[in-house]
PDB file of C-alpha atoms in Angstrom:
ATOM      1  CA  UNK A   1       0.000   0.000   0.000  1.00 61.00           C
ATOM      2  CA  UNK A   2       2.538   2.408   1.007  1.00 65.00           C
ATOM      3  CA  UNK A   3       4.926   1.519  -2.180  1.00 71.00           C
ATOM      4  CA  UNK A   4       1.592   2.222  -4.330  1.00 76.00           C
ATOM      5  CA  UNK A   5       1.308   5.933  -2.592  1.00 72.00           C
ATOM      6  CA  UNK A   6       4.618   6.398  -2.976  1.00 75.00           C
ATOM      7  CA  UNK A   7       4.572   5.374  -6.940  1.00 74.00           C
ATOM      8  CA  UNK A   8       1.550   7.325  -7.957  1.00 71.00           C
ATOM      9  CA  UNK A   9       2.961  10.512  -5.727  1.00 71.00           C
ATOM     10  CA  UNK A  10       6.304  10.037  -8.164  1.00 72.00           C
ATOM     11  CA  UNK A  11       4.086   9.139 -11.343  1.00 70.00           C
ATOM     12  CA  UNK A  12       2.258  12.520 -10.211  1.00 68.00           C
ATOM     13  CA  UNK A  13       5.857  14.296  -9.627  1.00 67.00           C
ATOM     14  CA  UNK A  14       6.694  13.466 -12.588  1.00 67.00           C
ATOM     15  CA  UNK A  15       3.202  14.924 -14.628  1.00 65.00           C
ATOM     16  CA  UNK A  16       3.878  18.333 -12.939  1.00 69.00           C
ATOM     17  CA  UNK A  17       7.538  18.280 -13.967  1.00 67.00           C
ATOM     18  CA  UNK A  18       5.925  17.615 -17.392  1.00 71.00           C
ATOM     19  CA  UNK A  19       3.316  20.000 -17.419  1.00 66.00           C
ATOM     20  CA  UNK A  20       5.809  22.934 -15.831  1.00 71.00           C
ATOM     21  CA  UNK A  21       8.355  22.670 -18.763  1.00 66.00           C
ATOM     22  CA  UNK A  22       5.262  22.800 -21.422  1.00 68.00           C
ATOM     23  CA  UNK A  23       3.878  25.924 -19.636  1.00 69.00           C
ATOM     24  CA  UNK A  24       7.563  27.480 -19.303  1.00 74.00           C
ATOM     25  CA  UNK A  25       8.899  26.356 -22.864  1.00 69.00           C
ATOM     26  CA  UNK A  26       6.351  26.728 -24.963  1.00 73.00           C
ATOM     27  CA  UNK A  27       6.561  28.678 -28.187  1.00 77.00           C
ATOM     28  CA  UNK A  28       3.437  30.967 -27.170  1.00 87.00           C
ATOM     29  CA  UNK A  29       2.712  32.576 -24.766  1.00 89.00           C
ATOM     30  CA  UNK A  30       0.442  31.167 -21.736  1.00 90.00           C
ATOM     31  CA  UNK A  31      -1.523  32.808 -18.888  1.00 91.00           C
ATOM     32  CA  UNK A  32      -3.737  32.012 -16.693  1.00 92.00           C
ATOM     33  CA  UNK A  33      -6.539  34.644 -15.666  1.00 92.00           C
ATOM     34  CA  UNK A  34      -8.285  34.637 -12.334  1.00 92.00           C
ATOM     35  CA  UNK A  35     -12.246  34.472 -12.483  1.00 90.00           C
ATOM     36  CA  UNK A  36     -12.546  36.763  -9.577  1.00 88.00           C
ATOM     37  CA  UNK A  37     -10.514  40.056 -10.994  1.00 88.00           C
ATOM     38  CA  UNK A  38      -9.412  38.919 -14.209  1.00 89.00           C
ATOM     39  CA  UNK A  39      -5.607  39.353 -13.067  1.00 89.00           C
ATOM     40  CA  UNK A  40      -2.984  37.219 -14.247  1.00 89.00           C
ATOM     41  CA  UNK A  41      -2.429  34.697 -11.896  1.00 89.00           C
ATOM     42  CA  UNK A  42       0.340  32.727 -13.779  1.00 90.00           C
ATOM     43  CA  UNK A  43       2.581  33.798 -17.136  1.00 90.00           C
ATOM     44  CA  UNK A  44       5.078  31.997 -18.748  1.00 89.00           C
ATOM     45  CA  UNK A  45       8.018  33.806 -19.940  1.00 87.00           C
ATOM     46  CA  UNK A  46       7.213  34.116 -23.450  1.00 88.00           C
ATOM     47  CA  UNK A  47       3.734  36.023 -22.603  1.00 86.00           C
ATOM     48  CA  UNK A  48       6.117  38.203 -20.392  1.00 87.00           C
ATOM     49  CA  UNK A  49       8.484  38.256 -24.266  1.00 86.00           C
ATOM     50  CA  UNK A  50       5.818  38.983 -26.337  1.00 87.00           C
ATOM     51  CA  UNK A  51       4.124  41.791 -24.034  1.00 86.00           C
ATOM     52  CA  UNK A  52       7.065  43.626 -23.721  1.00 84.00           C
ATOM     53  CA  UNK A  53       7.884  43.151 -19.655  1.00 83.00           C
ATOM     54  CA  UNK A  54       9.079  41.000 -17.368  1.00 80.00           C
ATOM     55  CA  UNK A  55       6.744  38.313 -15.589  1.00 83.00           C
ATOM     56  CA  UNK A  56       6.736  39.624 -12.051  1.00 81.00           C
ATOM     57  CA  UNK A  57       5.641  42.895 -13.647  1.00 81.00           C
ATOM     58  CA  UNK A  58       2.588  41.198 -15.465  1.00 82.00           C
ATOM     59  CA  UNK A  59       1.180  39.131 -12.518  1.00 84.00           C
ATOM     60  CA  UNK A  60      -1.953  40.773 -10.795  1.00 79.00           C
ATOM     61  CA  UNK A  61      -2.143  43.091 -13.646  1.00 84.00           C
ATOM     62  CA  UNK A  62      -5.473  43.256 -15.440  1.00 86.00           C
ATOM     63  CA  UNK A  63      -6.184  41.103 -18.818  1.00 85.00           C
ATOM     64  CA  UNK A  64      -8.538  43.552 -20.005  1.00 87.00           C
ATOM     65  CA  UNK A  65      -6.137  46.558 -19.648  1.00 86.00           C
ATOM     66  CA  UNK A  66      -4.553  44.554 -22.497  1.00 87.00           C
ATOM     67  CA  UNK A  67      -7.265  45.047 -24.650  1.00 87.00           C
ATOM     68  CA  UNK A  68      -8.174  48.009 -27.488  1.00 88.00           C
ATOM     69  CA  UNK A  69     -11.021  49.742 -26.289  1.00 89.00           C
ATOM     70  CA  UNK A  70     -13.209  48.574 -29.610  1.00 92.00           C
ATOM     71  CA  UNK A  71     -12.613  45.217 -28.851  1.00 90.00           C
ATOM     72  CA  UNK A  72     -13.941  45.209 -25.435  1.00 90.00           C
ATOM     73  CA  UNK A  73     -17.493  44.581 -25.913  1.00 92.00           C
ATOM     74  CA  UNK A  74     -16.547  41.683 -27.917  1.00 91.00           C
ATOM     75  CA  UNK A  75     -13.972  40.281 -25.533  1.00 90.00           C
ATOM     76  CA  UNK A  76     -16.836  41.099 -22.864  1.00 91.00           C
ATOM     77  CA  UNK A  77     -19.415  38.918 -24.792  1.00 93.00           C
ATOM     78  CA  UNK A  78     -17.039  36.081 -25.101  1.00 92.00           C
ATOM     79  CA  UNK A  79     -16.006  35.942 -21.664  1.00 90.00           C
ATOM     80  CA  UNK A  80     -19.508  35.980 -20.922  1.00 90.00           C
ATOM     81  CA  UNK A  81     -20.630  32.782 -23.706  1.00 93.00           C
ATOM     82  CA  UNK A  82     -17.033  30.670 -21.746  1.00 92.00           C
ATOM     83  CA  UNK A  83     -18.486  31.115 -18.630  1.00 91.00           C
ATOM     84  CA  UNK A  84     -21.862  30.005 -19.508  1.00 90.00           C
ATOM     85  CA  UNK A  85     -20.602  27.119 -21.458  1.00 88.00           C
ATOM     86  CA  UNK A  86     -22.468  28.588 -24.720  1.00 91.00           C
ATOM     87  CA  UNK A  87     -18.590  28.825 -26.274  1.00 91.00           C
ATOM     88  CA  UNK A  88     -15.879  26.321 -25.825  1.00 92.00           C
ATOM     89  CA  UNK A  89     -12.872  28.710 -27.242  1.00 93.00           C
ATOM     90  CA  UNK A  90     -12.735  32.180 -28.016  1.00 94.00           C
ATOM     91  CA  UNK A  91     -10.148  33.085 -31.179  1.00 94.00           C
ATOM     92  CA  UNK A  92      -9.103  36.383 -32.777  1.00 92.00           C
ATOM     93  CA  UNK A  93      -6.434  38.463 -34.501  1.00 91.00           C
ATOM     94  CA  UNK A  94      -6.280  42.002 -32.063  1.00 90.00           C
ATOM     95  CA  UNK A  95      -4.247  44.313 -31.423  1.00 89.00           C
ATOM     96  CA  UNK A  96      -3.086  44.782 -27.679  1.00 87.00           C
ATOM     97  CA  UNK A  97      -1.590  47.465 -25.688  1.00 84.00           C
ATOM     98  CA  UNK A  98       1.493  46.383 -24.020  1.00 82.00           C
ATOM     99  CA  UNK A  99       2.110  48.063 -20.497  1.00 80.00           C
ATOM    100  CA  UNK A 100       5.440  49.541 -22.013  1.00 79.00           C
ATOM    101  CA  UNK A 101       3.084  51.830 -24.607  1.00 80.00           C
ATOM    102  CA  UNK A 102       3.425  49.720 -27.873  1.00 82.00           C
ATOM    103  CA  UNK A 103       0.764  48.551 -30.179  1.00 86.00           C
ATOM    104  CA  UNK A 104       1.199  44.611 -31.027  1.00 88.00           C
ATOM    105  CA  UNK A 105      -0.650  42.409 -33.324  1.00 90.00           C
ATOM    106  CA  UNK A 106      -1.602  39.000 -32.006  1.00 90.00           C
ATOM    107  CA  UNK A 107      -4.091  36.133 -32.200  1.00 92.00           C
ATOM    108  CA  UNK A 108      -5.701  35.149 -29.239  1.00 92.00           C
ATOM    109  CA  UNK A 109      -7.211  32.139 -27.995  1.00 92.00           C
ATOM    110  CA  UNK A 110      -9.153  31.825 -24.520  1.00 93.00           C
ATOM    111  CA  UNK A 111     -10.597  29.329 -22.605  1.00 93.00           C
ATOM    112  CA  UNK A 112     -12.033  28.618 -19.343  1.00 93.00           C
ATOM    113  CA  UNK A 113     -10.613  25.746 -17.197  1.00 93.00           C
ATOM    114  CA  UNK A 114     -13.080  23.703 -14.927  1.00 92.00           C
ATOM    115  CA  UNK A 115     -12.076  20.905 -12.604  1.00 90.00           C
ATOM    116  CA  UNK A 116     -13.542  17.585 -12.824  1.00 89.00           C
ATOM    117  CA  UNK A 117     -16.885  18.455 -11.528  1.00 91.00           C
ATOM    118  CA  UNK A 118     -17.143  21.057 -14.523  1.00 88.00           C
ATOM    119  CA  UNK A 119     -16.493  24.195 -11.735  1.00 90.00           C
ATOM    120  CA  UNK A 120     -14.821  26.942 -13.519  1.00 92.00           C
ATOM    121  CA  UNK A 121     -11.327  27.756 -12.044  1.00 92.00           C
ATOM    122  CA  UNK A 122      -9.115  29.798 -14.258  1.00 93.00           C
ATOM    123  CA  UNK A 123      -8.825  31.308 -17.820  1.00 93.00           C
ATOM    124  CA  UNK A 124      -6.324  29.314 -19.721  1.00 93.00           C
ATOM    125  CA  UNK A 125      -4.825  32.597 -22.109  1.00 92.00           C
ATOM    126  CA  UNK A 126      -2.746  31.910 -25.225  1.00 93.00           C
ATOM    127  CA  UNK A 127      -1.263  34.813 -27.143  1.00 91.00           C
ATOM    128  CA  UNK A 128       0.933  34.525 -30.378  1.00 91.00           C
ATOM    129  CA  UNK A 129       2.700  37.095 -31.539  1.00 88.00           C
ATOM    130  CA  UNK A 130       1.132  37.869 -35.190  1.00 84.00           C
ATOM    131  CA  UNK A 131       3.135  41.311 -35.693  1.00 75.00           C
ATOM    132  CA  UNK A 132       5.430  40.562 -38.828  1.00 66.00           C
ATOM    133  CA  UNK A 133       2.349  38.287 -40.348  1.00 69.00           C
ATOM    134  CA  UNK A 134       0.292  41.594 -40.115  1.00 65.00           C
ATOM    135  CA  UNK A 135       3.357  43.857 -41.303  1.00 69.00           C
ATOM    136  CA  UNK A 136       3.850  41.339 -44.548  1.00 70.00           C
ATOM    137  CA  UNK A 137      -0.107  41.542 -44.942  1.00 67.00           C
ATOM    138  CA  UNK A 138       0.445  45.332 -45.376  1.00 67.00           C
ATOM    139  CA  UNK A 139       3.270  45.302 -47.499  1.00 71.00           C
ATOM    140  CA  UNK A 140       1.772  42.774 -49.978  1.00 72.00           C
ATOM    141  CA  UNK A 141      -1.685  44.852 -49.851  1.00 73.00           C
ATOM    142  CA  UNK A 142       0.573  47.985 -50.383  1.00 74.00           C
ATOM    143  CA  UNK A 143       2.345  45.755 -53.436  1.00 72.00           C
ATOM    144  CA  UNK A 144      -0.671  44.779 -54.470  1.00 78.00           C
ATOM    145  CA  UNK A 145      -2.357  47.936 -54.415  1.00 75.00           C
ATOM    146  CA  UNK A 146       0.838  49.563 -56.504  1.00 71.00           C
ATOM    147  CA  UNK A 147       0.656  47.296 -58.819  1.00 75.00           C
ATOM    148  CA  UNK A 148      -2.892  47.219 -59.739  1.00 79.00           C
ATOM    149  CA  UNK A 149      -2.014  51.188 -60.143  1.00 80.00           C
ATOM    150  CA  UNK A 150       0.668  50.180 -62.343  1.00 76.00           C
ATOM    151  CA  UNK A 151      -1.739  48.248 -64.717  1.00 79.00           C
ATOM    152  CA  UNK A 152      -4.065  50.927 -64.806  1.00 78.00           C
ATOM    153  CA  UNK A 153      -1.883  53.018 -65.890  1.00 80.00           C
ATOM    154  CA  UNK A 154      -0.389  50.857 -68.458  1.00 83.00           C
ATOM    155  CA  UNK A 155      -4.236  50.124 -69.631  1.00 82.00           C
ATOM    156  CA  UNK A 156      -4.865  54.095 -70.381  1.00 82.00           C
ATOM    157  CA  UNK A 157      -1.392  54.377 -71.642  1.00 78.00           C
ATOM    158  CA  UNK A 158      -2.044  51.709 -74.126  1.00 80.00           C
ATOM    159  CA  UNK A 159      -6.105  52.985 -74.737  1.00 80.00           C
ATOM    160  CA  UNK A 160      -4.180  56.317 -75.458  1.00 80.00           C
ATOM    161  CA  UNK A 161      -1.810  55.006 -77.721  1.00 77.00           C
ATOM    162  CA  UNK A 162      -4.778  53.024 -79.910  1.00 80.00           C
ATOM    163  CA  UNK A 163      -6.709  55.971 -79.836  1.00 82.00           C
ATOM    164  CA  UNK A 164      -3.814  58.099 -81.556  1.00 81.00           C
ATOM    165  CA  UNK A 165      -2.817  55.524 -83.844  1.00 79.00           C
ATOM    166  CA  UNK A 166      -7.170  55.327 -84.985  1.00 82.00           C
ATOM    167  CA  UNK A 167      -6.713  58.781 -85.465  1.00 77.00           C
ATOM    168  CA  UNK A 168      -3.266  58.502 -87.175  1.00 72.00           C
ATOM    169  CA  UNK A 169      -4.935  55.457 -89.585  1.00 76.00           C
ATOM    170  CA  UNK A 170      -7.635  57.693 -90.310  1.00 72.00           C
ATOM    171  CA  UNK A 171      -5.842  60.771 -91.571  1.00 72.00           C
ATOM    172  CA  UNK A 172      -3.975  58.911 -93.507  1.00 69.00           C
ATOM    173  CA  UNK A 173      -7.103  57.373 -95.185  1.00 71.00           C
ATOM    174  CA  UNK A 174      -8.386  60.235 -95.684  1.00 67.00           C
ATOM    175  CA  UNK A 175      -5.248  61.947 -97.162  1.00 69.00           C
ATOM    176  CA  UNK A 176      -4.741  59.080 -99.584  1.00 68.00           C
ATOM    177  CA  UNK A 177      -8.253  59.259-100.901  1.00 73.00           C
ATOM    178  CA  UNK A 178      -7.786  62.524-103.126  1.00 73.00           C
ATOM    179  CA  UNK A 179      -4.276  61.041-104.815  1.00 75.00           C
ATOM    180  CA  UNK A 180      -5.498  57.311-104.869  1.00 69.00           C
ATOM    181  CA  UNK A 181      -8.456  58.866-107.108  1.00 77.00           C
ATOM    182  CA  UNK A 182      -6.029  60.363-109.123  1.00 75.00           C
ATOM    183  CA  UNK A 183      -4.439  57.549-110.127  1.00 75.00           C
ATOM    184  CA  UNK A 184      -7.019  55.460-110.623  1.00 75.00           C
ATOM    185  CA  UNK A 185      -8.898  57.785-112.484  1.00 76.00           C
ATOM    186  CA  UNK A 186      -5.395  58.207-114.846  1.00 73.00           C
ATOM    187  CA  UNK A 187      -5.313  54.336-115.271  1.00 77.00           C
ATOM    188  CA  UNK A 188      -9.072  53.862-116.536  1.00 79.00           C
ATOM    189  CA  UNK A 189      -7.722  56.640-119.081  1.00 78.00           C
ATOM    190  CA  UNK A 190      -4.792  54.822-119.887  1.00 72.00           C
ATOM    191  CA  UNK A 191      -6.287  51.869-120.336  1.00 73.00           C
ATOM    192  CA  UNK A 192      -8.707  52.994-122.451  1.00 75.00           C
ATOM    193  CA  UNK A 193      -6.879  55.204-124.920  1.00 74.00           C
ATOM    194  CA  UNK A 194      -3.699  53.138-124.531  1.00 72.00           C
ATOM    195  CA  UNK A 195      -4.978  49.618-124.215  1.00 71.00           C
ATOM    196  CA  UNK A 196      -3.706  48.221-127.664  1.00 73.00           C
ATOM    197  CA  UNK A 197      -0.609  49.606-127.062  1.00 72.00           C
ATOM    198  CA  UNK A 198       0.213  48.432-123.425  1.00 69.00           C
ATOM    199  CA  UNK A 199       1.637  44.861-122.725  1.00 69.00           C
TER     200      UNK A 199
END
């Protein structure tokens, strides 16, 4: 009996070890958010990274400070459908306000942990840093924007160019009428006065 306490308190040792170095090493960022104040309770150092301060700095400060003031309401109404069970996950792109000042992109994912007899106990908080997707977003829109200029351009350049060269065709045309008549009219004479004698 003892040597079965003593294996499942190592076999349990060894889960938290587990689950410790996930939370810590993970390539997001991970927080957990208290139901009573919505402070952070627990950070890992890459949510401490990607915010822009260190991780005793973030603890006990407020999630929703975080937030854009636009986006409350909707971060509001999802906090509301977790906590009622009505939403499993919450997931957006947002920009947040980092406690140094700074405007960040990221995509964030929420949900609400419950213990085994489905009592909430803690917002489980993930945060990836979305930044340089958003900046390359931008740049190709920009890109894409100049280039679609670009063909414009090159489509009234080239309607411009057809529209001289009508006008171009035309005078000539009409220049060549008056000579072209000429000649023709010479050659019926020509060949009419001059037909027995022409090869």
């Amino acid at each position: 009996m003892a040597e079965s306490i003593q294996q499942k308190m190592q076999e349990l040792s060894a889960n938290e070890s587990e689950y410790r170095a996930l939370f810590e090493q993970a390539a997001i960022g991970i927080g957990h958010v208290r139901l009573t104040d919505y402070g952070w309770s627990r950070v890992n150092s890459r949510l401490a990274h990607i915010l822009g301060c260190d991780e005793p700095h973030l603890l006990g400060q407020p999630f929703m400070r975080l937030f854009q003031p636009e986006d409350l309401p909707v971060v509001e109404r999802a906090r509301i459908q977790l906590d009622d069970g009505t939403l499993d996950m919450f997931e957006k792109d947002m920009q947040l306000q980092c406690p140094d000042g700074a405007t960040i992109w990221v995509r964030v994912t929420a949900s609400l942990h419950r213990n085994p007899r489905g009592v909430p106990q803690y917002y489980i908080v993930l945060i990836q840093d979305e930044t340089d997707r958003k900046e390359a977003e931008a740049a190709l829109a920009h890109y894409q924007g100049h280039l679609e200029e670009l063909v414009a351009n090159r489509t009234n350049a080239l309607a411009a160019a057809n529209r001289e060269l009508e006008s171009f065709s035309y005078s000539v045309s009409h220049d060549l009428k008056a000579p072209l008549r000429s000649i023709d009219g010479f050659s019926q004479i020509l060949a009419e006065d001059y037909a027995d004698r022409l090869d």
